[in-house]
CSV table of C-alpha atoms in Angstrom, one decimal:
chain,number,residue,atom,x,y,z
X,1,MET,CA,0.0,0.0,0.0
X,2,ILE,CA,1.3,3.5,-0.7
X,3,PRO,CA,2.6,5.5,2.3
X,4,ARG,CA,-0.3,8.1,1.9
X,5,TYR,CA,-2.7,5.5,3.3
X,6,SER,CA,-0.5,3.5,5.6
X,7,ARG,CA,0.5,3.6,9.3
X,8,PRO,CA,3.9,2.3,10.3
X,9,GLN,CA,2.7,-0.1,13.0
X,10,MET,CA,0.7,-2.0,10.4
X,11,THR,CA,3.1,-1.9,7.5
X,12,ALA,CA,5.8,-3.2,9.9
X,13,ILE,CA,3.9,-6.5,10.1
X,14,TRP,CA,4.4,-7.0,6.3
X,15,GLU,CA,8.0,-6.0,6.1
X,16,PRO,CA,10.5,-8.7,5.2
X,17,ALA,CA,12.2,-8.4,8.6
X,18,ASN,CA,9.1,-9.4,10.4
X,19,LYS,CA,8.2,-12.1,7.9
X,20,PHE,CA,11.7,-13.7,8.1
X,21,ARG,CA,11.6,-13.5,11.8
X,22,ILE,CA,8.4,-15.5,11.9
X,23,TRP,CA,9.9,-18.0,9.4
X,24,PHE,CA,12.9,-18.4,11.7
X,25,GLU,CA,10.8,-19.0,14.8
X,26,ILE,CA,8.7,-21.6,12.9
X,27,GLU,CA,11.8,-23.5,11.9
X,28,ALA,CA,13.5,-23.1,15.3
X,29,HIS,CA,10.5,-24.2,17.4
X,30,ALA,CA,10.1,-27.2,15.0
X,31,ALA,CA,13.7,-28.1,15.6
X,32,ASP,CA,13.2,-28.0,19.4
X,33,LYS,CA,10.4,-30.5,19.2
X,34,LEU,CA,12.3,-32.7,16.7
X,35,ALA,CA,15.2,-32.7,19.1
X,36,GLU,CA,12.8,-33.7,22.0
X,37,LEU,CA,11.5,-36.6,19.8
X,38,GLY,CA,15.1,-37.7,19.1
X,39,VAL,CA,14.8,-37.0,15.4
X,40,ILE,CA,17.7,-34.5,15.5
X,41,PRO,CA,20.5,-33.9,18.0
X,42,ALA,CA,19.5,-31.6,20.9
X,43,GLU,CA,22.7,-29.6,20.5
X,44,SER,CA,21.8,-28.9,16.8
X,45,ALA,CA,18.4,-27.4,17.8
X,46,LYS,CA,20.2,-25.3,20.4
X,47,LEU,CA,22.7,-24.0,17.9
X,48,VAL,CA,19.9,-23.0,15.5
X,49,TRP,CA,18.7,-20.6,18.2
X,50,GLU,CA,22.2,-19.5,19.3
X,51,LYS,CA,23.5,-18.7,15.8
X,52,GLY,CA,20.4,-17.9,13.9
X,53,ASP,CA,18.4,-15.8,16.4
X,54,LYS,CA,19.6,-12.5,15.1
X,55,PRO,CA,17.7,-9.4,13.7
X,56,TYR,CA,17.0,-9.6,10.0
X,57,THR,CA,19.0,-6.6,9.0
X,58,GLN,CA,18.9,-5.1,5.5
X,59,ASP,CA,22.2,-7.0,4.8
X,60,ARG,CA,20.5,-10.3,5.6
X,61,ILE,CA,17.4,-9.5,3.6
X,62,ASP,CA,19.6,-8.5,0.6
X,63,ARG,CA,21.4,-11.8,0.9
X,64,ILE,CA,18.2,-13.7,0.8
X,65,ASP,CA,17.0,-11.7,-2.2
X,66,THR,CA,20.3,-12.5,-4.0
X,67,VAL,CA,19.9,-16.2,-3.4
X,68,GLU,CA,16.3,-16.1,-4.5
X,69,ALA,CA,17.2,-14.4,-7.7
X,70,GLU,CA,19.3,-17.5,-8.5
X,71,VAL,CA,17.2,-20.4,-7.1
X,72,LYS,CA,13.8,-18.9,-7.8
X,73,HIS,CA,12.4,-20.1,-4.5
X,74,ASP,CA,11.9,-17.8,-1.5
X,75,VAL,CA,11.9,-20.5,1.3
X,76,ILE,CA,15.1,-22.2,-0.1
X,77,ALA,CA,16.7,-18.8,-0.3
X,78,PHE,CA,15.8,-18.1,3.3
X,79,LEU,CA,17.1,-21.6,4.4
X,80,THR,CA,20.4,-21.0,2.5
X,81,GLU,CA,21.0,-17.7,4.3
X,82,LEU,CA,20.1,-19.3,7.6
X,83,ALA,CA,22.6,-22.1,7.0
X,84,GLU,CA,25.3,-19.5,6.4
X,85,GLN,CA,24.5,-18.2,9.9
X,86,VAL,CA,24.1,-21.5,11.7
X,87,GLY,CA,26.7,-23.6,9.9
X,88,GLU,CA,26.8,-27.4,9.5
X,89,GLU,CA,24.0,-28.0,12.0
X,90,ALA,CA,21.6,-26.3,9.6
X,91,ARG,CA,21.2,-29.6,7.9
X,92,PHE,CA,18.7,-30.5,10.6
X,93,VAL,CA,16.5,-27.4,9.9
X,94,HIS,CA,13.3,-28.0,8.0
X,95,GLN,CA,13.3,-31.8,8.7
X,96,GLY,CA,10.1,-33.3,7.2
X,97,MET,CA,8.6,-29.9,6.4
X,98,THR,CA,7.5,-28.4,3.2
X,99,SER,CA,7.5,-24.7,2.1
X,100,SER,CA,3.8,-24.3,2.7
X,101,ASP,CA,4.3,-25.2,6.3
X,102,VAL,CA,6.4,-22.1,6.7
X,103,LEU,CA,4.5,-19.8,4.3
X,104,ASP,CA,1.0,-20.6,5.5
X,105,THR,CA,1.8,-20.6,9.2
X,106,CYS,CA,3.6,-17.3,8.8
X,107,PHE,CA,0.8,-15.7,6.8
X,108,ASN,CA,-1.7,-16.6,9.5
X,109,VAL,CA,0.6,-15.2,12.2
X,110,GLN,CA,0.8,-12.0,10.3
X,111,LEU,CA,-3.0,-11.8,9.8
X,112,ALA,CA,-3.4,-12.4,13.6
X,113,GLN,CA,-0.9,-9.6,14.3
X,114,ALA,CA,-2.7,-7.3,11.9
X,115,THR,CA,-6.1,-8.2,13.5
X,116,ASP,CA,-4.8,-7.2,16.9
X,117,ILE,CA,-4.1,-3.7,15.6
X,118,LEU,CA,-7.5,-3.6,13.8
X,119,LEU,CA,-9.2,-4.5,17.1
X,120,GLU,CA,-7.4,-1.6,18.9
X,121,ASP,CA,-8.6,0.6,16.0
X,122,MET,CA,-12.1,-0.6,16.4
X,123,ASP,CA,-12.1,0.1,20.2
X,124,LYS,CA,-11.0,3.7,19.5
X,125,LEU,CA,-13.7,4.2,17.0
X,126,LEU,CA,-16.4,2.7,19.3
X,127,ALA,CA,-15.2,5.0,22.1
X,128,ALA,CA,-15.5,8.0,19.8
X,129,LEU,CA,-19.0,7.0,18.6
X,130,LYS,CA,-20.2,6.4,22.2
X,131,LYS,CA,-18.9,9.8,23.4
X,132,ARG,CA,-20.4,11.8,20.6
X,133,ALA,CA,-23.7,9.8,20.8
X,134,TYR,CA,-24.2,10.7,24.4
X,135,GLU,CA,-23.2,14.3,23.7
X,136,THR,CA,-26.0,14.6,21.2
X,137,LYS,CA,-28.5,12.0,22.6
X,138,ASP,CA,-31.2,14.7,23.0
X,139,VAL,CA,-30.4,16.8,20.0
X,140,PRO,CA,-33.4,16.4,17.7
X,141,CYS,CA,-32.9,16.2,13.9
X,142,MET,CA,-34.8,15.0,10.9
X,143,GLY,CA,-35.0,11.3,10.1
X,144,ARG,CA,-35.1,10.5,6.4
X,145,SER,CA,-36.2,7.6,4.3
X,146,HIS,CA,-35.4,7.6,0.6
X,147,GLY,CA,-33.6,10.9,1.4
X,148,ILE,CA,-37.0,12.5,2.1
X,149,HIS,CA,-38.1,13.9,5.5
X,150,ALA,CA,-39.8,11.2,7.5
X,151,GLU,CA,-40.1,11.6,11.3
X,152,PRO,CA,-37.9,13.2,13.9
X,153,VAL,CA,-34.9,11.3,15.5
X,154,THR,CA,-32.0,12.6,17.5
X,155,PHE,CA,-28.5,13.0,16.3
X,156,GLY,CA,-27.3,10.8,19.1
X,157,LEU,CA,-29.6,8.1,18.0
X,158,LYS,CA,-28.0,8.2,14.6
X,159,LEU,CA,-24.6,7.7,16.1
X,160,ALA,CA,-25.8,5.0,18.5
X,161,THR,CA,-27.0,3.1,15.4
X,162,PHE,CA,-23.5,3.2,14.0
X,163,TYR,CA,-22.0,2.2,17.3
X,164,ALA,CA,-24.2,-0.9,17.3
X,165,GLU,CA,-23.1,-1.7,13.7
X,166,PHE,CA,-19.4,-1.4,14.5
X,167,LYS,CA,-19.8,-3.4,17.7
X,168,ARG,CA,-21.1,-6.2,15.6
X,169,ASN,CA,-18.2,-5.7,13.3
X,170,ARG,CA,-15.8,-6.0,16.2
X,171,ASP,CA,-17.4,-9.3,17.1
X,172,ARG,CA,-16.9,-10.4,13.5
X,173,LEU,CA,-13.3,-9.4,13.6
X,174,VAL,CA,-12.7,-11.4,16.8
X,175,ALA,CA,-14.3,-14.5,15.1
X,176,ALA,CA,-12.3,-13.9,12.0
X,177,ARG,CA,-9.1,-13.8,14.0
X,178,ASP,CA,-10.0,-17.0,15.8
X,179,GLU,CA,-10.7,-18.8,12.6
X,180,ILE,CA,-7.6,-17.6,10.8
X,181,ALA,CA,-5.1,-18.3,13.6
X,182,THR,CA,-4.2,-21.9,12.7
X,183,CYS,CA,-0.8,-23.6,12.1
X,184,ALA,CA,0.2,-26.3,9.5
X,185,ILE,CA,3.4,-28.3,10.0
X,186,SER,CA,2.3,-31.5,8.2
X,187,GLY,CA,4.8,-31.9,5.4
X,188,ALA,CA,4.2,-32.8,1.8
X,189,VAL,CA,0.4,-33.3,1.0
X,190,GLY,CA,-0.4,-32.9,4.7
X,191,THR,CA,0.0,-36.5,5.8
X,192,PHE,CA,2.7,-36.1,8.5
X,193,ALA,CA,4.6,-38.9,6.8
X,194,ASN,CA,8.0,-37.3,7.5
X,195,ILE,CA,7.2,-35.3,10.6
X,196,ASP,CA,5.3,-36.1,13.8
X,197,PRO,CA,2.0,-34.2,14.4
X,198,SER,CA,3.3,-33.2,17.9
X,199,VAL,CA,5.7,-30.9,16.1
X,200,GLU,CA,2.8,-29.0,14.7
X,201,GLU,CA,1.1,-28.8,18.1
X,202,HIS,CA,4.4,-27.5,19.6
X,203,VAL,CA,4.9,-24.8,17.0
X,204,ALA,CA,1.2,-23.8,17.2
X,205,ALA,CA,1.4,-23.3,20.9
X,206,LYS,CA,4.6,-21.3,20.7
X,207,LEU,CA,3.1,-19.0,18.1
X,208,GLY,CA,-0.3,-18.6,19.7
X,209,LEU,CA,-2.1,-20.6,17.0
X,210,LYS,CA,-4.2,-23.8,16.9
X,211,PRO,CA,-3.2,-26.8,14.8
X,212,GLU,CA,-5.0,-27.1,11.6
X,213,PRO,CA,-7.2,-30.2,11.8
X,214,VAL,CA,-6.4,-31.3,8.2
X,215,SER,CA,-4.1,-29.3,5.9
X,216,THR,CA,-3.6,-30.8,2.5
X,217,GLN,CA,-0.2,-29.3,2.4
X,218,VAL,CA,-1.9,-25.9,2.6
X,219,ILE,CA,-4.2,-24.5,5.2
X,220,PRO,CA,-7.8,-24.5,3.7
X,221,ARG,CA,-8.5,-21.2,2.0
X,222,ASP,CA,-12.1,-21.0,3.2
X,223,ARG,CA,-10.6,-19.6,6.4
X,224,HIS,CA,-9.0,-16.8,4.5
X,225,ALA,CA,-12.1,-16.2,2.4
X,226,ALA,CA,-14.1,-15.7,5.7
X,227,TYR,CA,-11.4,-13.4,7.1
X,228,PHE,CA,-11.3,-11.1,4.1
X,229,ALA,CA,-15.0,-11.1,3.8
X,230,ALA,CA,-15.2,-9.9,7.4
X,231,LEU,CA,-12.8,-7.0,6.5
X,232,GLY,CA,-15.1,-6.3,3.5
X,233,VAL,CA,-18.1,-6.0,5.8
X,234,ILE,CA,-16.2,-3.6,8.1
X,235,ALA,CA,-15.2,-1.5,5.1
X,236,SER,CA,-18.9,-1.3,4.0
X,237,SER,CA,-19.8,0.0,7.5
X,238,ILE,CA,-17.1,2.6,7.2
X,239,GLU,CA,-18.6,3.7,3.9
X,240,HIS,CA,-22.1,3.7,5.5
X,241,LEU,CA,-21.1,6.2,8.2
X,242,ALA,CA,-18.9,8.2,5.7
X,243,THR,CA,-21.9,8.5,3.3
X,244,GLU,CA,-24.2,9.7,6.1
X,245,ILE,CA,-21.7,12.5,7.0
X,246,ARG,CA,-21.2,13.4,3.3
X,247,HIS,CA,-25.0,13.8,2.9
X,248,LEU,CA,-25.3,15.9,6.1
X,249,GLN,CA,-22.5,18.2,5.0
X,250,ARG,CA,-24.2,19.1,1.7
X,251,THR,CA,-24.7,22.9,1.6
X,252,GLU,CA,-28.5,22.7,1.5
X,253,VAL,CA,-28.5,20.5,4.6
X,254,ARG,CA,-25.4,21.3,6.6
X,255,GLU,CA,-26.5,19.6,9.8
X,256,ALA,CA,-23.0,18.4,10.4
X,257,GLU,CA,-19.6,18.7,8.7
X,258,GLU,CA,-16.0,17.5,8.9
X,259,PHE,CA,-13.8,19.7,10.9
X,260,PHE,CA,-12.1,22.4,8.7
X,261,SER,CA,-8.8,23.3,10.2
X,262,LYS,CA,-7.1,26.7,10.1
X,263,GLY,CA,-5.2,27.1,6.9
X,264,GLN,CA,-7.0,24.2,5.2
X,265,LYS,CA,-8.2,24.8,1.6
X,266,GLY,CA,-11.1,23.2,-0.1
X,267,SER,CA,-10.6,24.0,-3.8
X,268,SER,CA,-7.8,25.3,-6.0
X,269,ALA,CA,-10.3,27.4,-7.9
X,270,MET,CA,-13.1,28.3,-5.4
X,271,PRO,CA,-11.9,29.8,-2.1
X,272,HIS,CA,-15.3,29.3,-0.4
X,273,LYS,CA,-15.3,25.5,-0.6
X,274,ARG,CA,-15.4,23.2,2.5
X,275,ASN,CA,-15.6,19.7,1.0
X,276,PRO,CA,-16.1,16.4,2.8
X,277,VAL,CA,-12.7,15.1,1.5
X,278,LEU,CA,-12.0,12.7,4.4
X,279,THR,CA,-15.3,10.9,4.2
X,280,GLU,CA,-15.0,10.8,0.4
X,281,ASN,CA,-11.6,9.3,0.8
X,282,LEU,CA,-13.0,6.7,3.2
X,283,THR,CA,-15.6,5.8,0.6
X,284,GLY,CA,-12.9,5.1,-1.9
X,285,LEU,CA,-10.8,3.1,0.6
X,286,ALA,CA,-13.8,1.0,1.5
X,287,ARG,CA,-14.2,0.1,-2.1
X,288,LEU,CA,-10.6,-1.2,-2.2
X,289,VAL,CA,-10.9,-3.3,0.9
X,290,ARG,CA,-14.2,-4.8,-0.3
X,291,SER,CA,-12.7,-5.6,-3.7
X,292,MET,CA,-10.2,-7.9,-2.0
X,293,ALA,CA,-12.8,-10.3,-0.6
X,294,ILE,CA,-13.6,-11.7,-4.1
X,295,PRO,CA,-10.1,-13.0,-5.0
X,296,ALA,CA,-9.9,-14.4,-1.4
X,297,MET,CA,-13.1,-16.4,-2.1
X,298,GLU,CA,-11.7,-17.5,-5.5
X,299,ASN,CA,-8.7,-18.8,-3.7
X,300,VAL,CA,-10.7,-21.5,-2.0
X,301,ALA,CA,-10.8,-23.8,-5.1
X,302,LEU,CA,-7.2,-25.0,-5.3
X,303,TRP,CA,-6.2,-28.1,-7.3
X,304,HIS,CA,-6.2,-31.3,-5.4
X,305,GLU,CA,-3.9,-31.1,-2.3
X,306,ARG,CA,-2.5,-27.8,-3.4
X,307,ASP,CA,-1.4,-25.4,-6.0
X,308,ILE,CA,-0.1,-21.8,-5.7
X,309,SER,CA,-2.6,-19.9,-7.6
X,310,HIS,CA,-3.6,-18.3,-4.3
X,311,SER,CA,-0.1,-17.2,-3.5
X,312,SER,CA,0.3,-14.1,-5.7
X,313,VAL,CA,-3.2,-13.0,-4.6
X,314,GLU,CA,-2.4,-13.2,-0.9
X,315,ARG,CA,0.9,-11.5,-1.2
X,316,ASN,CA,-1.0,-8.5,-2.3
X,317,ILE,CA,-4.3,-8.6,-0.4
X,318,GLY,CA,-2.8,-9.6,2.9
X,319,PRO,CA,-0.9,-6.3,3.3
X,320,ASP,CA,-3.2,-4.1,1.3
X,321,ALA,CA,-6.4,-5.0,3.0
X,322,THR,CA,-5.1,-4.8,6.5
X,323,VAL,CA,-3.0,-1.7,5.9
X,324,THR,CA,-5.9,0.1,4.2
X,325,LEU,CA,-8.5,-0.9,6.8
X,326,ASP,CA,-6.2,0.2,9.6
X,327,PHE,CA,-5.8,3.6,8.0
X,328,ALA,CA,-9.5,3.9,7.3
X,329,LEU,CA,-10.6,3.1,10.8
X,330,MET,CA,-8.2,5.6,12.3
X,331,ARG,CA,-9.3,8.3,9.8
X,332,LEU,CA,-12.9,7.6,10.6
X,333,THR,CA,-12.2,7.9,14.3
X,334,ASN,CA,-10.7,11.3,13.7
X,335,VAL,CA,-13.7,12.4,11.7
X,336,VAL,CA,-16.1,11.3,14.4
X,337,GLU,CA,-14.1,12.9,17.2
X,338,ASN,CA,-13.9,16.2,15.4
X,339,LEU,CA,-17.3,16.2,13.7
X,340,VAL,CA,-18.9,19.7,13.8
X,341,ILE,CA,-22.6,19.5,14.6
X,342,TYR,CA,-25.1,22.3,14.1
X,343,PRO,CA,-28.2,21.8,16.4
X,344,GLU,CA,-29.7,25.1,15.3
X,345,ARG,CA,-29.7,24.0,11.6
X,346,MET,CA,-31.2,20.7,12.6
X,347,ASP,CA,-34.0,22.6,14.3
X,348,GLU,CA,-34.6,24.7,11.2
X,349,ILE,CA,-34.8,21.7,9.0
X,350,LEU,CA,-37.3,20.0,11.4
X,351,ASN,CA,-39.6,22.9,11.0
X,352,GLN,CA,-39.0,23.3,7.3
X,353,MET,CA,-41.9,21.2,6.0
X,354,GLY,CA,-44.7,22.8,7.9
X,355,GLY,CA,-45.3,20.0,10.4
X,356,LEU,CA,-45.5,17.2,7.8
X,357,VAL,CA,-43.4,15.0,10.1
X,358,PHE,CA,-46.3,14.7,12.5
X,359,SER,CA,-48.7,13.2,9.8
X,360,GLN,CA,-48.5,9.6,11.1
X,361,ARG,CA,-49.6,10.6,14.6
X,362,VAL,CA,-52.6,12.4,13.2
X,363,LEU,CA,-53.4,9.3,11.0
X,364,LEU,CA,-53.2,7.0,14.1
X,365,THR,CA,-55.3,9.3,16.2
X,366,LEU,CA,-58.1,9.4,13.6
X,367,THR,CA,-58.2,5.6,13.6
X,368,GLN,CA,-58.5,5.6,17.4
X,369,HIS,CA,-61.5,8.0,17.1
X,370,GLY,CA,-63.5,5.7,14.8
X,371,VAL,CA,-62.2,6.5,11.3
X,372,SER,CA,-61.1,3.7,9.1
X,373,ARG,CA,-57.4,3.5,8.3
X,374,GLU,CA,-58.1,4.1,4.6
X,375,ASP,CA,-60.2,7.2,5.3
X,376,SER,CA,-57.7,8.4,7.9
X,377,TYR,CA,-54.9,8.1,5.4
X,378,ARG,CA,-56.9,9.9,2.7
X,379,ILE,CA,-57.9,12.8,5.0
X,380,VAL,CA,-54.3,13.4,6.3
X,381,GLN,CA,-52.7,13.0,2.8
X,382,ARG,CA,-55.0,15.5,1.1
X,383,ASN,CA,-53.9,18.1,3.7
X,384,ALA,CA,-50.3,17.1,3.5
X,385,MET,CA,-50.2,17.5,-0.3
X,386,LYS,CA,-51.3,21.1,0.2
X,387,VAL,CA,-48.3,21.6,2.5
X,388,TRP,CA,-46.1,20.2,-0.2
X,389,ASN,CA,-47.6,22.8,-2.6
X,390,ARG,CA,-46.9,25.5,-0.1
X,391,GLU,CA,-50.5,26.2,0.7
X,392,GLY,CA,-50.0,26.4,4.4
X,393,ASP,CA,-48.8,24.3,7.4
X,394,LEU,CA,-50.3,21.0,8.3
X,395,LEU,CA,-51.7,21.9,11.7
X,396,SER,CA,-53.5,25.0,10.3
X,397,LEU,CA,-55.0,23.0,7.4
X,398,LEU,CA,-56.2,20.2,9.7
X,399,LYS,CA,-57.9,22.7,11.9
X,400,THR,CA,-60.1,23.8,9.0
X,401,ASP,CA,-60.9,20.3,7.9
X,402,GLU,CA,-64.3,19.3,9.2
X,403,ASP,CA,-63.5,15.6,8.8
X,404,VAL,CA,-60.6,16.1,11.3
X,405,THR,CA,-62.2,18.5,13.8
X,406,ALA,CA,-65.4,16.4,14.0
X,407,ARG,CA,-63.3,13.6,15.5
X,408,ILE,CA,-60.4,15.3,17.3
X,409,PRO,CA,-60.8,18.4,19.6
X,410,LEU,CA,-58.5,21.3,18.7
X,411,ASP,CA,-56.5,21.1,21.9
X,412,LYS,CA,-55.8,17.4,21.3
X,413,LEU,CA,-55.0,18.1,17.7
X,414,GLU,CA,-52.4,20.7,18.7
X,415,ALA,CA,-50.9,18.2,21.2
X,416,LEU,CA,-50.2,15.8,18.4
X,417,PHE,CA,-47.5,18.2,17.1
X,418,ASP,CA,-45.2,17.5,20.0
X,419,LEU,CA,-41.5,16.7,19.1
X,420,GLY,CA,-41.0,15.0,22.4
X,421,TYR,CA,-43.4,12.3,21.4
X,422,HIS,CA,-41.0,11.0,18.9
X,423,THR,CA,-37.9,11.0,21.1
X,424,LYS,CA,-39.5,9.6,24.3
X,425,HIS,CA,-37.8,6.1,23.9
X,426,VAL,CA,-34.3,7.3,23.1
X,427,ASP,CA,-33.1,6.4,26.6
X,428,THR,CA,-34.5,2.9,26.2
X,429,ILE,CA,-32.6,2.5,22.9
X,430,PHE,CA,-29.4,3.8,24.4
X,431,ALA,CA,-29.7,1.4,27.3
X,432,ARG,CA,-29.9,-1.5,24.8
X,433,VAL,CA,-27.1,-0.3,22.6
X,434,PHE,CA,-24.7,0.6,25.4
X,435,ALA,CA,-25.6,-2.2,27.8
X,436,ASP,CA,-22.0,-3.3,27.8
């Protein structure tokens, strides 16, 4: 991923130094167990740690790259460089193992490491949403369906809705991490013919993984498909919130907007512009992350016990999806924390349509006073259409409609136009959402 949309702590997971370190630990832990089983000398396993347990400096990485340019095999190049460090005892490294044991186990370790960062990101976003939701719990604003004024809500309720959505996403991420954190040290075609299953169990325990129940030389890719699908769902939720903010920031709405810092410029041509550039950026980043779920699903269908058609895909989407989502979650958190909210404008918009937002309550009251639902709908709608045509406000028109006043006394009719009626259960919803 390009630096513009990357954070160092996440990109570090995908750097060669971290990858090779994980490869080394897989091999060294496997050697320890092989020594315990008497397959290799205990002194040899000890020397692997003593001589090979060094930082993967740029010189070491360059050496691996040089060897790979000749042998055209990344794991062999790694083992060659490790042998140069360890010496003769390196012949006992990789006993009974195959390249996929190293590659697949490492990939899952990296995904688990990346997920731990994403979970931290999610917690920060949830905290920001909760804080702003409580700040605006009782700030009324227009609820919309189809983009058209519907009935009143509160801005805090909007944010509570997104909190609940991202809380579900956090649960999905926890489940995805659990599913992806498996280890395969089973040798060629996954039969353990040349390596004892206890080696896999040992390496898995050391790396914080679980043994893969059956790995046909590769870890089954349905696990990875589910993982990247979970990231795609989270990306969609990011776009969901970003789109809400973008709509609210439109000039003719302007109920809320991204923070516009001192010295910031919105347009090279128009000095007045304050554009929702962060949430537009998030919309684009969400598309990228979602797009990576499809190739992950296509990776499930490998030939027989294995092929490597999945490899080139994962070398791209592993870093790109996690790095992009990490950046997007932190950018969204910043947007929420600094979101500028305009309660006065929300109040203006609530009153913009001449009381139309109270039409349902009038409809229901008529039905409770002996009018059929069909006739109640017809009576209220004919008055509402006049409001749309700018012929007055709804309450005034209803007061002159004999079909209404014959059923509902004027004082009760006026009481139907009470904003508090629509927000009386907000506390109940908040108690449900923030029960944790």
